[in-house]
Coordinates of C-alpha atoms in Angstrom, one line a residue:
X200 CA -26.1 -10.6 9.5
X201 CA -25.3 -7.7 12.0
X202 CA -22.7 -9.4 14.1
X203 CA -19.9 -7.2 12.6
X204 CA -21.9 -4.1 14.0
X205 CA -22.7 -5.7 17.4
X206 CA -19.2 -7.3 18.0
X207 CA -16.5 -6.9 15.4
X208 CA -14.0 -9.0 17.1
X209 CA -16.3 -11.9 17.2
X210 CA -17.3 -11.4 13.6
X211 CA -13.6 -11.5 12.7
X212 CA -13.1 -14.7 14.7
X213 CA -16.1 -16.4 13.2
X214 CA -16.1 -15.3 9.7
X215 CA -12.1 -14.9 9.1
X216 CA -9.8 -16.3 11.6
X217 CA -11.4 -19.5 12.6
X218 CA -12.1 -20.6 8.9
X219 CA -8.6 -19.6 8.0
X220 CA -7.0 -21.5 10.8
X221 CA -9.2 -24.4 10.0
X222 CA -8.2 -24.4 6.5
X223 CA -4.4 -24.2 7.4
X224 CA -5.0 -27.2 9.7
X225 CA -6.9 -29.2 7.2
X226 CA -4.1 -28.8 4.6
X227 CA -1.5 -29.5 7.2
X228 CA 0.3 -26.3 6.5
X229 CA 3.8 -25.7 7.7
X230 CA 4.5 -22.3 6.2
X231 CA 2.1 -19.5 5.0
X232 CA 3.4 -17.2 2.3
X233 CA 1.7 -13.7 2.3
X234 CA 1.9 -10.1 1.2
X235 CA 2.4 -8.2 4.4
X236 CA 5.0 -5.3 4.1
X237 CA 6.6 -2.9 6.6
X238 CA 5.3 -0.1 4.4
X239 CA 1.7 -0.8 5.5
X240 CA 1.9 0.9 8.7
X241 CA 3.4 0.8 12.2
X242 CA 1.6 -2.6 13.2
X243 CA 3.7 -4.3 10.5
X244 CA 6.7 -2.1 10.6
X245 CA 9.0 -4.8 12.2
X246 CA 8.1 -7.9 10.2
X247 CA 10.9 -9.9 8.6
X248 CA 10.9 -11.9 5.3
X249 CA 10.7 -14.9 7.4
X250 CA 9.0 -15.6 10.8
X251 CA 9.8 -18.9 12.5
X252 CA 7.2 -21.1 13.9
X253 CA 6.7 -20.7 17.6
X254 CA 8.6 -22.9 19.9
X255 CA 6.5 -26.0 20.6
X256 CA 4.8 -26.1 17.2
X257 CA 2.9 -23.5 15.0
X258 CA 3.0 -21.8 11.7
X259 CA 6.0 -20.2 10.0
X260 CA 5.3 -17.2 7.9
X261 CA 7.2 -16.0 4.7
X262 CA 6.7 -12.4 3.9
X263 CA 8.6 -12.0 0.6
X264 CA 7.5 -8.4 0.0
X265 CA 8.4 -7.3 3.7
X266 CA 10.7 -4.6 2.4
X267 CA 8.9 -3.5 -0.6
X268 CA 6.8 -0.2 -0.7
X269 CA 3.5 -0.2 -2.5
X270 CA 5.2 1.7 -5.3
X271 CA 7.6 -1.2 -5.9
X272 CA 4.6 -3.6 -6.0
X273 CA 2.9 -1.4 -8.8
X274 CA 6.3 -1.1 -10.6
X275 CA 6.6 -4.9 -10.7
X276 CA 3.1 -5.4 -11.7
X277 CA 3.5 -2.8 -14.7
X278 CA 6.9 -4.2 -15.7
X279 CA 5.9 -7.7 -16.0
X280 CA 2.2 -7.2 -16.7
X281 CA 1.1 -9.3 -13.7
X282 CA -2.8 -9.7 -13.4
X283 CA -4.0 -7.7 -10.5
X284 CA -7.3 -7.0 -8.6
X285 CA -9.9 -5.3 -11.0
X286 CA -10.9 -2.8 -8.3
X287 CA -7.5 -1.1 -8.6
X288 CA -9.1 0.4 -11.8
X289 CA -12.0 1.8 -9.8
X290 CA -10.0 3.5 -7.1
X291 CA -9.4 0.9 -4.5
X292 CA -5.7 0.5 -3.5
X293 CA -6.5 -2.3 -0.9
X294 CA -9.5 -4.6 -0.9
X295 CA -11.3 -5.8 2.2
X296 CA -14.9 -6.5 3.0
X297 CA -17.4 -4.8 0.8
X298 CA -19.1 -3.4 3.9
X299 CA -16.2 -1.2 5.1
X300 CA -13.9 -0.7 2.2
X301 CA -13.8 2.6 0.2
X302 CA -11.8 4.0 -2.6
X303 CA -8.9 6.3 -1.8
X304 CA -9.7 9.2 -2.2
X305 CA -13.4 8.7 -1.9
X306 CA -14.1 10.1 -5.3
X307 CA -12.1 7.3 -7.1
X308 CA -10.0 9.9 -8.8
X309 CA -6.8 7.9 -8.3
X310 CA -6.8 4.5 -10.3
X311 CA -4.4 1.9 -11.7
X312 CA -5.6 1.2 -15.2
X313 CA -3.7 -0.7 -18.1
X314 CA -0.6 -1.0 -15.9
X315 CA -0.3 2.9 -15.1
X316 CA -1.7 5.3 -12.5
X317 CA -4.2 8.0 -13.2
X318 CA -4.5 10.8 -10.8
X319 CA -2.4 11.8 -7.8
X320 CA -0.8 8.4 -7.1
X321 CA 0.8 9.7 -3.7
X322 CA -2.6 9.3 -2.2
X323 CA -1.9 5.5 -2.5
X324 CA 1.8 5.4 -2.2
X325 CA 2.7 7.5 0.8
X326 CA 3.6 5.4 4.0
X327 CA 0.7 3.7 5.5
X328 CA -1.8 5.0 2.9
X329 CA -2.4 1.7 1.1
X330 CA -5.0 0.4 3.8
X331 CA -6.7 3.7 4.6
X332 CA -9.7 2.6 2.7
X333 CA -10.1 -0.5 4.9
X334 CA -12.1 -1.1 8.1
X335 CA -13.8 2.4 7.6
X336 CA -16.0 3.3 10.5
X337 CA -15.0 0.3 12.7
X338 CA -13.3 0.3 15.9
X339 CA -11.9 -2.4 18.4
X340 CA -13.5 -3.1 21.7
X341 CA -11.1 -0.8 23.5
X342 CA -12.2 2.1 21.3
X343 CA -9.1 2.1 19.1
X344 CA -9.1 2.4 15.4
X345 CA -9.4 -1.0 13.7
X346 CA -6.5 -1.8 11.4
X347 CA -6.4 -5.6 11.2
X348 CA -9.0 -8.3 10.6
X349 CA -7.3 -10.7 13.0
X350 CA -5.7 -13.2 10.6
X351 CA -2.2 -11.9 11.2
X352 CA -2.2 -10.9 14.7
X353 CA -0.1 -12.5 17.4
X354 CA -1.9 -15.6 18.7
X355 CA -4.4 -15.7 15.9
X356 CA -3.8 -19.6 15.7
X357 CA -5.4 -19.9 19.2
X358 CA -9.1 -19.3 18.4
X359 CA -10.1 -20.9 21.7
X360 CA -8.5 -21.6 25.0
X361 CA -9.7 -25.3 25.3
X362 CA -12.4 -27.7 24.1
X363 CA -15.8 -27.7 25.6
X364 CA -17.0 -30.6 27.8
X365 CA -13.5 -32.2 28.0
X366 CA -13.7 -36.0 28.0
X367 CA -11.9 -36.7 31.1
X368 CA -13.6 -33.8 33.1
X369 CA -17.2 -33.7 32.0
X370 CA -20.5 -35.7 32.7
X371 CA -21.3 -35.1 29.0
X372 CA -20.3 -38.0 26.9
X373 CA -17.9 -37.0 24.1
X374 CA -18.6 -38.2 20.5
X375 CA -15.3 -38.2 18.7
X376 CA -16.3 -39.2 15.1
X377 CA -19.2 -39.4 12.6
X378 CA -19.3 -43.1 13.0
X379 CA -19.8 -42.7 16.7
X380 CA -22.6 -40.1 16.0
X381 CA -24.4 -42.5 13.6
X382 CA -24.0 -45.3 16.2
X383 CA -25.8 -43.1 18.8
X384 CA -28.5 -42.5 16.3
X385 CA -29.0 -46.0 15.4
X386 CA -28.8 -47.4 19.1
X387 CA -32.4 -47.5 19.6
X388 CA -31.9 -45.6 22.9
X389 CA -33.2 -41.8 23.4
X390 CA -30.4 -39.3 23.9
X391 CA -29.6 -35.6 23.8
X392 CA -26.8 -34.3 21.6
X393 CA -25.3 -30.9 21.2
X394 CA -23.4 -30.1 18.1
X395 CA -20.9 -27.3 18.9
X396 CA -17.8 -25.5 18.0
X397 CA -15.2 -24.6 20.6
X398 CA -14.5 -21.1 19.3
X399 CA -18.3 -20.1 19.1
X400 CA -19.2 -17.7 22.1
X401 CA -22.8 -19.2 22.2
X402 CA -21.4 -22.7 22.6
X403 CA -19.2 -21.5 25.4
X404 CA -22.0 -19.8 27.1
X405 CA -24.1 -22.8 27.3
X406 CA -21.3 -25.2 28.6
X407 CA -22.2 -24.9 32.3
X408 CA -26.1 -25.4 31.8
X409 CA -25.5 -28.3 29.6
X410 CA -23.1 -29.8 32.0
X411 CA -25.4 -29.3 34.8
X412 CA -28.3 -30.9 32.8
X413 CA -26.0 -33.9 32.1
X414 CA -25.0 -34.1 35.9
X415 CA -28.6 -33.9 37.0
X416 CA -30.5 -36.2 34.3
X417 CA -27.7 -38.0 32.7
X418 CA -29.0 -41.2 34.6
X419 CA -32.3 -40.9 32.8
X420 CA -31.1 -40.1 29.3
X421 CA -27.6 -40.1 27.7
X422 CA -26.3 -36.7 27.2
X423 CA -23.7 -36.3 24.3
X424 CA -21.6 -33.5 22.8
X425 CA -20.2 -33.6 19.2
X426 CA -17.8 -31.0 17.7
X427 CA -19.3 -30.1 14.4
X428 CA -17.3 -27.3 12.9
X429 CA -15.0 -29.8 11.3
X430 CA -17.7 -32.0 10.0
X431 CA -20.1 -29.5 8.5
X432 CA -21.6 -31.4 5.8
X433 CA -22.2 -34.3 8.1
X434 CA -24.0 -32.3 10.8
X435 CA -26.0 -30.3 8.2
X436 CA -27.3 -33.7 6.8
X437 CA -27.7 -35.7 9.9
X438 CA -28.0 -33.4 12.8
X439 CA -30.2 -30.4 11.7
X440 CA -27.1 -28.0 12.2
X441 CA -26.9 -24.8 10.3
X442 CA -25.3 -22.9 13.2
X443 CA -23.6 -23.5 16.6
X444 CA -24.7 -24.7 19.0
X445 CA -27.6 -27.0 17.8
X446 CA -29.2 -29.4 20.4
X447 CA -31.0 -32.2 19.3
X448 CA -33.1 -35.0 21.0
X449 CA -32.5 -38.4 19.5
X450 CA -35.6 -40.5 19.7
X451 CA -35.4 -44.4 19.9
X452 CA -36.3 -44.5 16.1
X453 CA -33.2 -42.4 15.4
X454 CA -35.0 -39.2 14.4
X455 CA -33.2 -36.2 15.5
X456 CA -35.5 -33.4 16.8
X457 CA -34.0 -29.9 16.9
X458 CA -34.4 -27.7 20.1
X459 CA -35.4 -24.3 18.4
X460 CA -35.3 -22.1 21.4
X461 CA -32.3 -20.0 22.5
X462 CA -33.2 -20.5 26.1
X463 CA -30.4 -22.9 27.0
X464 CA -31.1 -23.7 30.7
X465 CA -31.5 -27.0 32.6
X466 CA -35.1 -26.6 33.1
X467 CA -35.7 -25.8 29.4
X468 CA -33.6 -28.7 28.2
X469 CA -35.5 -31.1 30.6
X470 CA -38.8 -29.8 29.3
X471 CA -38.1 -30.3 25.7
X472 CA -36.7 -33.8 26.4
X473 CA -39.8 -34.8 28.1
X474 CA -42.1 -33.3 25.6
X475 CA -40.1 -34.8 22.7
X476 CA -40.1 -38.2 24.1
X477 CA -43.5 -38.4 25.5

């Protein structure tokens, strides 16, 4: 619950960037239409109406409002009576997370109500003022003021460098589908299975220890990995998984017993396996 306080970049990656990118992938999206404008600040000052997909594959972006000011946007809303966010009427020019978004100014004296402004609208409409109420009190790891959630920054589509326990390089056996996972559970053989997400820092941190466990004890018990972030309903229902990573010992009768400790070492895994299968 406090990840955003402890590591804001990891919070953005887990809660925003990765789910968003997963959605784009699931929908097989080729082009994303969004509302970024040059008027929003220097980070976006050079965006074009169309941004081609990167060479070698990726996502194209369409920014139809790229050359609009915020005043242009509200003029259009007023002229054509376009439905807009109800928090505009409560003093919020731009809406982000509830935990770090405030009205501008903070007393809420500027509002957009019934398709017209109340108060000094220049506090919203001046250059780069639209998003002043966003990311309040937050800073990046380098100490700079936070201005982006990560979805639109360069390289956002790359939420991890590589998969974990790669099939051609690892002693850990890779499960590629839910059908394979069920076969492992129904095989009648004991095994160990980690359900992981490649973008999860805790999954990444346990990779070496779990690899070492497979190398040392893989001859005694089968050691598997299964990427669960793309099969969330399945892993919740069948593999005790509410967060990543989750390690289970699969008993010969197919029962999955969850490893509850956060001590993820070779010795700790071995002890849990022995106790569970005793």
